[in-house]
PDB file of C-alpha atoms in Angstrom:
ATOM      1  CA  MET A   1     122.011   9.156  11.695  1.00 48.00           C
ATOM      2  CA  PRO A   2     120.242   8.698   9.130  1.00 53.00           C
ATOM      3  CA  SER A   3     119.125  11.567   7.438  1.00 59.00           C
ATOM      4  CA  ALA A   4     115.588  12.591   6.037  1.00 62.00           C
ATOM      5  CA  THR A   5     116.236  11.849   2.943  1.00 76.00           C
ATOM      6  CA  THR A   6     118.179   8.532   3.245  1.00 88.00           C
ATOM      7  CA  VAL A   7     117.137   4.732   1.972  1.00 91.00           C
ATOM      8  CA  ARG A   8     117.174   2.301   4.358  1.00 94.00           C
ATOM      9  CA  LEU A   9     117.547  -1.279   3.088  1.00 94.00           C
ATOM     10  CA  ALA A  10     116.311  -3.929   4.592  1.00 94.00           C
ATOM     11  CA  THR A  11     118.648  -7.212   3.719  1.00 93.00           C
ATOM     12  CA  ARG A  12     119.848 -10.858   4.520  1.00 89.00           C
ATOM     13  CA  GLY A  13     122.659 -11.669   6.078  1.00 86.00           C
ATOM     14  CA  SER A  14     124.270 -14.024   3.851  1.00 81.00           C
ATOM     15  CA  ASP A  15     127.007 -13.427   1.253  1.00 81.00           C
ATOM     16  CA  LEU A  16     124.804 -13.797  -2.051  1.00 80.00           C
ATOM     17  CA  ALA A  17     122.271 -11.336  -0.322  1.00 85.00           C
ATOM     18  CA  ARG A  18     124.213  -8.968   0.934  1.00 89.00           C
ATOM     19  CA  GLN A  19     125.839  -8.314  -3.006  1.00 86.00           C
ATOM     20  CA  GLN A  20     122.481  -8.090  -4.017  1.00 86.00           C
ATOM     21  CA  ALA A  21     121.347  -5.236  -1.552  1.00 91.00           C
ATOM     22  CA  THR A  22     125.304  -3.283  -2.442  1.00 92.00           C
ATOM     23  CA  THR A  23     123.821  -3.655  -6.040  1.00 89.00           C
ATOM     24  CA  VAL A  24     120.337  -1.827  -5.103  1.00 91.00           C
ATOM     25  CA  LYS A  25     122.029   0.431  -3.171  1.00 93.00           C
ATOM     26  CA  ALA A  26     125.011   1.286  -6.060  1.00 92.00           C
ATOM     27  CA  THR A  27     121.891   2.467  -8.073  1.00 90.00           C
ATOM     28  CA  LEU A  28     120.424   4.522  -5.767  1.00 90.00           C
ATOM     29  CA  ASP A  29     123.897   6.487  -4.761  1.00 89.00           C
ATOM     30  CA  SER A  30     124.667   7.073  -8.497  1.00 88.00           C
ATOM     31  CA  ARG A  31     120.360   8.652  -7.973  1.00 85.00           C
ATOM     32  CA  ARG A  32     121.669  10.988  -5.122  1.00 77.00           C
ATOM     33  CA  ARG A  33     120.292   8.848  -2.443  1.00 80.00           C
ATOM     34  CA  GLU A  34     122.341   8.418   0.733  1.00 90.00           C
ATOM     35  CA  VAL A  35     121.206   4.144   1.177  1.00 93.00           C
ATOM     36  CA  THR A  36     122.330   2.743   3.987  1.00 94.00           C
ATOM     37  CA  LEU A  37     122.132  -1.445   4.558  1.00 95.00           C
ATOM     38  CA  THR A  38     120.359  -3.552   7.790  1.00 94.00           C
ATOM     39  CA  GLU A  39     120.908  -7.139   8.422  1.00 93.00           C
ATOM     40  CA  VAL A  40     117.589  -9.018   8.886  1.00 92.00           C
ATOM     41  CA  ASP A  41     117.404 -12.192  10.315  1.00 84.00           C
ATOM     42  CA  THR A  42     114.995 -14.553   8.965  1.00 78.00           C
ATOM     43  CA  ARG A  43     112.918 -17.552   9.611  1.00 68.00           C
ATOM     44  CA  GLY A  44     114.979 -19.494   6.482  1.00 60.00           C
ATOM     45  CA  ASP A  45     117.772 -18.431   7.807  1.00 61.00           C
ATOM     46  CA  GLN A  46     117.520 -19.316  11.927  1.00 59.00           C
ATOM     47  CA  ILE A  47     115.494 -22.976  10.810  1.00 57.00           C
ATOM     48  CA  ARG A  48     119.342 -24.582   8.501  1.00 54.00           C
ATOM     49  CA  ASP A  49     118.515 -28.471   9.734  1.00 51.00           C
ATOM     50  CA  GLU A  50     114.100 -28.442   6.928  1.00 50.00           C
ATOM     51  CA  LEU A  51     114.319 -27.864   3.355  1.00 51.00           C
ATOM     52  CA  ILE A  52     112.457 -24.606   2.688  1.00 52.00           C
ATOM     53  CA  HIS A  53     108.973 -26.185   1.214  1.00 50.00           C
ATOM     54  CA  ARG A  54     108.906 -28.229   4.533  1.00 52.00           C
ATOM     55  CA  LEU A  55     108.825 -24.643   7.290  1.00 51.00           C
ATOM     56  CA  GLY A  56     105.294 -24.696   6.367  1.00 52.00           C
ATOM     57  CA  LYS A  57     104.848 -21.125   5.622  1.00 58.00           C
ATOM     58  CA  THR A  58     105.634 -18.722   2.661  1.00 60.00           C
ATOM     59  CA  GLY A  59     107.482 -15.947   2.370  1.00 67.00           C
ATOM     60  CA  ALA A  60     110.311 -18.176   5.025  1.00 71.00           C
ATOM     61  CA  PHE A  61     113.043 -15.254   3.431  1.00 76.00           C
ATOM     62  CA  VAL A  62     111.771 -12.132   2.857  1.00 85.00           C
ATOM     63  CA  ARG A  63     108.624 -12.029   5.794  1.00 87.00           C
ATOM     64  CA  ALA A  64     110.913 -10.288   8.120  1.00 89.00           C
ATOM     65  CA  LEU A  65     111.453  -8.434   6.402  1.00 91.00           C
ATOM     66  CA  ASP A  66     108.743  -6.993   5.144  1.00 92.00           C
ATOM     67  CA  GLU A  67     107.922  -6.551   8.446  1.00 92.00           C
ATOM     68  CA  GLU A  68     110.402  -4.124   9.083  1.00 93.00           C
ATOM     69  CA  VAL A  69     109.391  -1.936   5.991  1.00 94.00           C
ATOM     70  CA  LEU A  70     105.935  -2.389   6.806  1.00 94.00           C
ATOM     71  CA  ASN A  71     107.033  -1.410  10.735  1.00 93.00           C
ATOM     72  CA  GLY A  72     108.286   2.180   9.790  1.00 94.00           C
ATOM     73  CA  ASP A  73     111.241   1.394  10.772  1.00 94.00           C
ATOM     74  CA  LEU A  74     113.213   0.592   7.407  1.00 95.00           C
ATOM     75  CA  ASP A  75     111.918   2.442   4.075  1.00 95.00           C
ATOM     76  CA  ALA A  76     112.889  -0.622   2.220  1.00 94.00           C
ATOM     77  CA  ALA A  77     113.831  -5.004   1.229  1.00 94.00           C
ATOM     78  CA  VAL A  78     115.375  -6.550  -1.007  1.00 93.00           C
ATOM     79  CA  HIS A  79     114.499  -9.964  -2.438  1.00 90.00           C
ATOM     80  CA  SER A  80     115.378 -13.301  -4.385  1.00 85.00           C
ATOM     81  CA  LEU A  81     112.008 -12.547  -7.265  1.00 83.00           C
ATOM     82  CA  LYS A  82     112.239 -16.399  -6.459  1.00 79.00           C
ATOM     83  CA  ASP A  83     111.932 -16.462  -2.394  1.00 80.00           C
ATOM     84  CA  MET A  84     108.693 -14.001  -2.667  1.00 84.00           C
ATOM     85  CA  PRO A  85     105.097 -15.280  -2.550  1.00 83.00           C
ATOM     86  CA  THR A  86     103.056 -14.661  -4.966  1.00 83.00           C
ATOM     87  CA  GLU A  87     100.998 -12.695  -2.917  1.00 84.00           C
ATOM     88  CA  MET A  88     102.339  -9.604  -1.006  1.00 85.00           C
ATOM     89  CA  PRO A  89     101.021  -7.898   1.296  1.00 87.00           C
ATOM     90  CA  GLU A  90      98.488  -4.839   0.934  1.00 89.00           C
ATOM     91  CA  LYS A  91     100.849  -2.010   1.678  1.00 91.00           C
ATOM     92  CA  LEU A  92     104.326  -3.028  -0.065  1.00 92.00           C
ATOM     93  CA  VAL A  93     104.464  -3.061  -4.133  1.00 90.00           C
ATOM     94  CA  VAL A  94     107.499  -4.253  -5.626  1.00 90.00           C
ATOM     95  CA  ALA A  95     109.269  -0.482  -6.798  1.00 89.00           C
ATOM     96  CA  ALA A  96     112.071  -1.439  -8.786  1.00 87.00           C
ATOM     97  CA  VAL A  97     113.415  -4.948 -10.660  1.00 88.00           C
ATOM     98  CA  PRO A  98     117.163  -4.760 -11.617  1.00 85.00           C
ATOM     99  CA  GLU A  99     119.362  -6.374 -14.428  1.00 82.00           C
ATOM    100  CA  ARG A 100     118.910 -10.035 -13.810  1.00 79.00           C
ATOM    101  CA  ALA A 101     121.393 -12.395 -13.398  1.00 74.00           C
ATOM    102  CA  PRO A 102     122.792 -15.053 -15.451  1.00 75.00           C
ATOM    103  CA  SER A 103     120.000 -18.320 -16.056  1.00 76.00           C
ATOM    104  CA  GLY A 104     120.702 -21.282 -16.060  1.00 82.00           C
ATOM    105  CA  ASP A 105     122.517 -23.582 -13.710  1.00 86.00           C
ATOM    106  CA  VAL A 106     126.087 -25.239 -13.062  1.00 85.00           C
ATOM    107  CA  LEU A 107     127.052 -28.925 -12.449  1.00 88.00           C
ATOM    108  CA  VAL A 108     129.927 -27.799  -9.793  1.00 84.00           C
ATOM    109  CA  THR A 109     132.725 -30.687  -9.695  1.00 86.00           C
ATOM    110  CA  PRO A 110     135.842 -30.923  -7.574  1.00 84.00           C
ATOM    111  CA  ASP A 111     137.032 -32.923 -10.990  1.00 84.00           C
ATOM    112  CA  GLY A 112     135.424 -31.546 -13.216  1.00 84.00           C
ATOM    113  CA  SER A 113     133.530 -33.892 -13.863  1.00 88.00           C
ATOM    114  CA  ASP A 114     130.382 -33.339 -16.423  1.00 90.00           C
ATOM    115  CA  ILE A 115     126.838 -34.034 -16.062  1.00 90.00           C
ATOM    116  CA  ASP A 116     127.534 -37.658 -18.736  1.00 92.00           C
ATOM    117  CA  THR A 117     130.749 -38.494 -17.153  1.00 92.00           C
ATOM    118  CA  LEU A 118     130.081 -38.479 -13.273  1.00 93.00           C
ATOM    119  CA  PRO A 119     131.054 -42.238 -12.202  1.00 93.00           C
ATOM    120  CA  GLU A 120     126.371 -44.261 -12.012  1.00 95.00           C
ATOM    121  CA  GLY A 121     125.744 -43.930  -8.051  1.00 95.00           C
ATOM    122  CA  ALA A 122     127.041 -40.203  -8.057  1.00 93.00           C
ATOM    123  CA  VAL A 123     125.748 -38.019  -4.934  1.00 92.00           C
ATOM    124  CA  VAL A 124     124.837 -35.426  -6.350  1.00 93.00           C
ATOM    125  CA  GLY A 125     123.628 -32.372  -4.238  1.00 89.00           C
ATOM    126  CA  THR A 126     120.979 -29.643  -4.767  1.00 89.00           C
ATOM    127  CA  SER A 127     118.317 -27.460  -2.854  1.00 81.00           C
ATOM    128  CA  SER A 128     115.910 -27.171  -5.426  1.00 84.00           C
ATOM    129  CA  LEU A 129     112.928 -29.859  -6.000  1.00 86.00           C
ATOM    130  CA  ARG A 130     113.420 -28.120 -10.183  1.00 88.00           C
ATOM    131  CA  ARG A 131     116.764 -29.022 -10.792  1.00 90.00           C
ATOM    132  CA  LYS A 132     116.579 -32.534  -8.972  1.00 92.00           C
ATOM    133  CA  ALA A 133     113.977 -33.207 -11.390  1.00 93.00           C
ATOM    134  CA  GLN A 134     115.183 -32.258 -14.309  1.00 93.00           C
ATOM    135  CA  LEU A 135     119.124 -33.604 -13.452  1.00 94.00           C
ATOM    136  CA  LEU A 136     117.100 -37.222 -12.642  1.00 95.00           C
ATOM    137  CA  ALA A 137     115.150 -36.524 -16.549  1.00 95.00           C
ATOM    138  CA  VAL A 138     118.886 -37.013 -18.175  1.00 93.00           C
ATOM    139  CA  ARG A 139     120.624 -39.084 -15.549  1.00 95.00           C
ATOM    140  CA  PRO A 140     118.174 -40.928 -13.702  1.00 96.00           C
ATOM    141  CA  ASN A 141     121.569 -43.874 -12.252  1.00 97.00           C
ATOM    142  CA  LEU A 142     122.727 -40.315  -9.903  1.00 96.00           C
ATOM    143  CA  GLU A 143     121.368 -40.299  -6.132  1.00 95.00           C
ATOM    144  CA  VAL A 144     119.916 -36.665  -6.012  1.00 94.00           C
ATOM    145  CA  VAL A 145     119.795 -34.813  -2.449  1.00 90.00           C
ATOM    146  CA  ALA A 146     118.324 -32.184  -0.942  1.00 86.00           C
ATOM    147  CA  LEU A 147     121.042 -28.942   0.372  1.00 79.00           C
ATOM    148  CA  ARG A 148     120.305 -26.206   3.468  1.00 65.00           C
ATOM    149  CA  GLY A 149     122.752 -23.062   3.735  1.00 64.00           C
ATOM    150  CA  ASN A 150     124.620 -20.579   1.531  1.00 65.00           C
ATOM    151  CA  VAL A 151     125.744 -21.863  -1.986  1.00 66.00           C
ATOM    152  CA  ASP A 152     129.114 -20.003  -0.994  1.00 64.00           C
ATOM    153  CA  THR A 153     129.643 -22.341   1.714  1.00 67.00           C
ATOM    154  CA  ARG A 154     128.107 -25.982   0.074  1.00 67.00           C
ATOM    155  CA  VAL A 155     130.997 -24.783  -2.686  1.00 69.00           C
ATOM    156  CA  GLU A 156     133.291 -24.260  -0.695  1.00 69.00           C
ATOM    157  CA  LYS A 157     132.793 -27.691   1.250  1.00 68.00           C
ATOM    158  CA  LEU A 158     132.513 -29.513  -1.933  1.00 70.00           C
ATOM    159  CA  LEU A 159     135.994 -27.923  -3.294  1.00 68.00           C
ATOM    160  CA  ALA A 160     138.351 -28.112  -0.015  1.00 66.00           C
ATOM    161  CA  PRO A 161     140.316 -31.383  -1.126  1.00 60.00           C
ATOM    162  CA  SER A 162     140.880 -31.428   2.786  1.00 56.00           C
ATOM    163  CA  LEU A 163     137.475 -32.960   3.679  1.00 54.00           C
ATOM    164  CA  GLN A 164     135.615 -35.861   3.775  1.00 59.00           C
ATOM    165  CA  ARG A 165     133.043 -34.820   1.158  1.00 65.00           C
ATOM    166  CA  GLU A 166     129.432 -35.777   1.032  1.00 77.00           C
ATOM    167  CA  HIS A 167     128.467 -35.006  -2.433  1.00 81.00           C
ATOM    168  CA  GLN A 168     129.870 -36.030  -5.901  1.00 86.00           C
ATOM    169  CA  ALA A 169     128.243 -33.229  -6.928  1.00 89.00           C
ATOM    170  CA  ARG A 170     126.296 -30.222  -6.022  1.00 86.00           C
ATOM    171  CA  LEU A 171     124.085 -28.639  -8.774  1.00 87.00           C
ATOM    172  CA  GLU A 172     123.415 -24.592  -8.407  1.00 83.00           C
ATOM    173  CA  ALA A 173     121.756 -21.441  -9.696  1.00 80.00           C
ATOM    174  CA  VAL A 174     125.066 -20.020 -12.837  1.00 76.00           C
ATOM    175  CA  GLY A 175     124.233 -16.709 -11.554  1.00 70.00           C
ATOM    176  CA  LYS A 176     124.623 -17.117  -7.535  1.00 66.00           C
ATOM    177  CA  LEU A 177     128.849 -18.692  -8.797  1.00 63.00           C
ATOM    178  CA  ALA A 178     129.395 -15.697 -11.679  1.00 57.00           C
ATOM    179  CA  GLU A 179     132.230 -14.892  -8.957  1.00 45.00           C
ATOM    180  CA  MET A 180     132.833 -18.458  -7.464  1.00 48.00           C
ATOM    181  CA  VAL A 181     133.302 -21.881  -9.852  1.00 43.00           C
ATOM    182  CA  GLY A 182     135.560 -22.696 -10.918  1.00 43.00           C
ATOM    183  CA  ASP A 183     135.340 -26.714 -12.519  1.00 45.00           C
ATOM    184  CA  GLY A 184     132.307 -27.185 -13.652  1.00 48.00           C
ATOM    185  CA  GLU A 185     130.032 -28.070 -16.787  1.00 47.00           C
ATOM    186  CA  THR A 186     127.052 -25.866 -17.574  1.00 48.00           C
ATOM    187  CA  ALA A 187     124.206 -27.880 -17.918  1.00 46.00           C
ATOM    188  CA  PRO A 188     122.316 -27.513 -21.490  1.00 40.00           C
ATOM    189  CA  ASP A 189     119.701 -24.589 -21.113  1.00 40.00           C
ATOM    190  CA  SER A 190     116.504 -27.220 -22.426  1.00 32.00           C
ATOM    191  CA  LYS A 191     117.739 -30.006 -19.664  1.00 41.00           C
ATOM    192  CA  THR A 192     117.824 -27.452 -17.203  1.00 43.00           C
ATOM    193  CA  GLU A 193     115.501 -24.284 -17.794  1.00 45.00           C
ATOM    194  CA  ASP A 194     114.787 -21.744 -14.700  1.00 51.00           C
ATOM    195  CA  ALA A 195     111.952 -21.236 -12.909  1.00 51.00           C
ATOM    196  CA  ASP A 196     110.440 -17.732 -13.415  1.00 51.00           C
ATOM    197  CA  GLY A 197     112.144 -15.255 -10.987  1.00 52.00           C
ATOM    198  CA  ASP A 198     115.948 -17.512 -10.374  1.00 58.00           C
ATOM    199  CA  ASP A 199     118.865 -15.581 -10.271  1.00 53.00           C
ATOM    200  CA  THR A 200     116.614 -12.165 -10.712  1.00 58.00           C
ATOM    201  CA  GLU A 201     115.985  -9.664  -7.268  1.00 59.00           C
ATOM    202  CA  ASN A 202     114.052  -6.580  -6.220  1.00 61.00           C
ATOM    203  CA  ALA A 203     113.451  -4.390  -4.348  1.00 62.00           C
ATOM    204  CA  ASP A 204     110.069  -3.706  -2.779  1.00 62.00           C
ATOM    205  CA  SER A 205     108.542  -0.330  -0.883  1.00 58.00           C
ATOM    206  CA  ARG A 206     105.880   0.781   0.664  1.00 55.00           C
ATOM    207  CA  ARG A 207     102.868   2.025  -0.875  1.00 51.00           C
ATOM    208  CA  CYS A 208     102.966   6.351  -0.517  1.00 35.00           C
TER     209      CYS A 208
END
């Protein structure tokens, strides 16, 4: 059973979310705090066949975690900063912002094609409206379609030789693919500039 000094961290259950939460846990561990991780299922995780901007509410990936903190069941939650709404509950505060992961976007392809060599009409998947707009500004003759699902699963499906591919490429945040990307072309910063908060996580907790 956790002691009175144990910090109970809420995290989503995806591989990426757990990796981010583990980074925060390691930092707290190094500062003489015992830390436990608890997975919390969110609305964004439950509804996998709908695009995020169509779910109808902000905070699809953070609300359930924050409720655990507000209820006192957990002490803090680890979020990707881009998932957080612009207004937080009054009783919560951003307690820490860890070092940002590498920024930028990466085009992932199974054959090493880059933005310039993708054939006309090639289908590119992405979960970001920003990335879609920026890619079409550079290559208006591509077809860009929306994606849902965990980034690791999306990339595995693209690179698996035995599967029928729905897309010729995927456009992802480079920070999320730092340990996964094989062949691919990093998009120039001038063409795919990040939105604030991409590849940044933070821990929020209750105000004292």
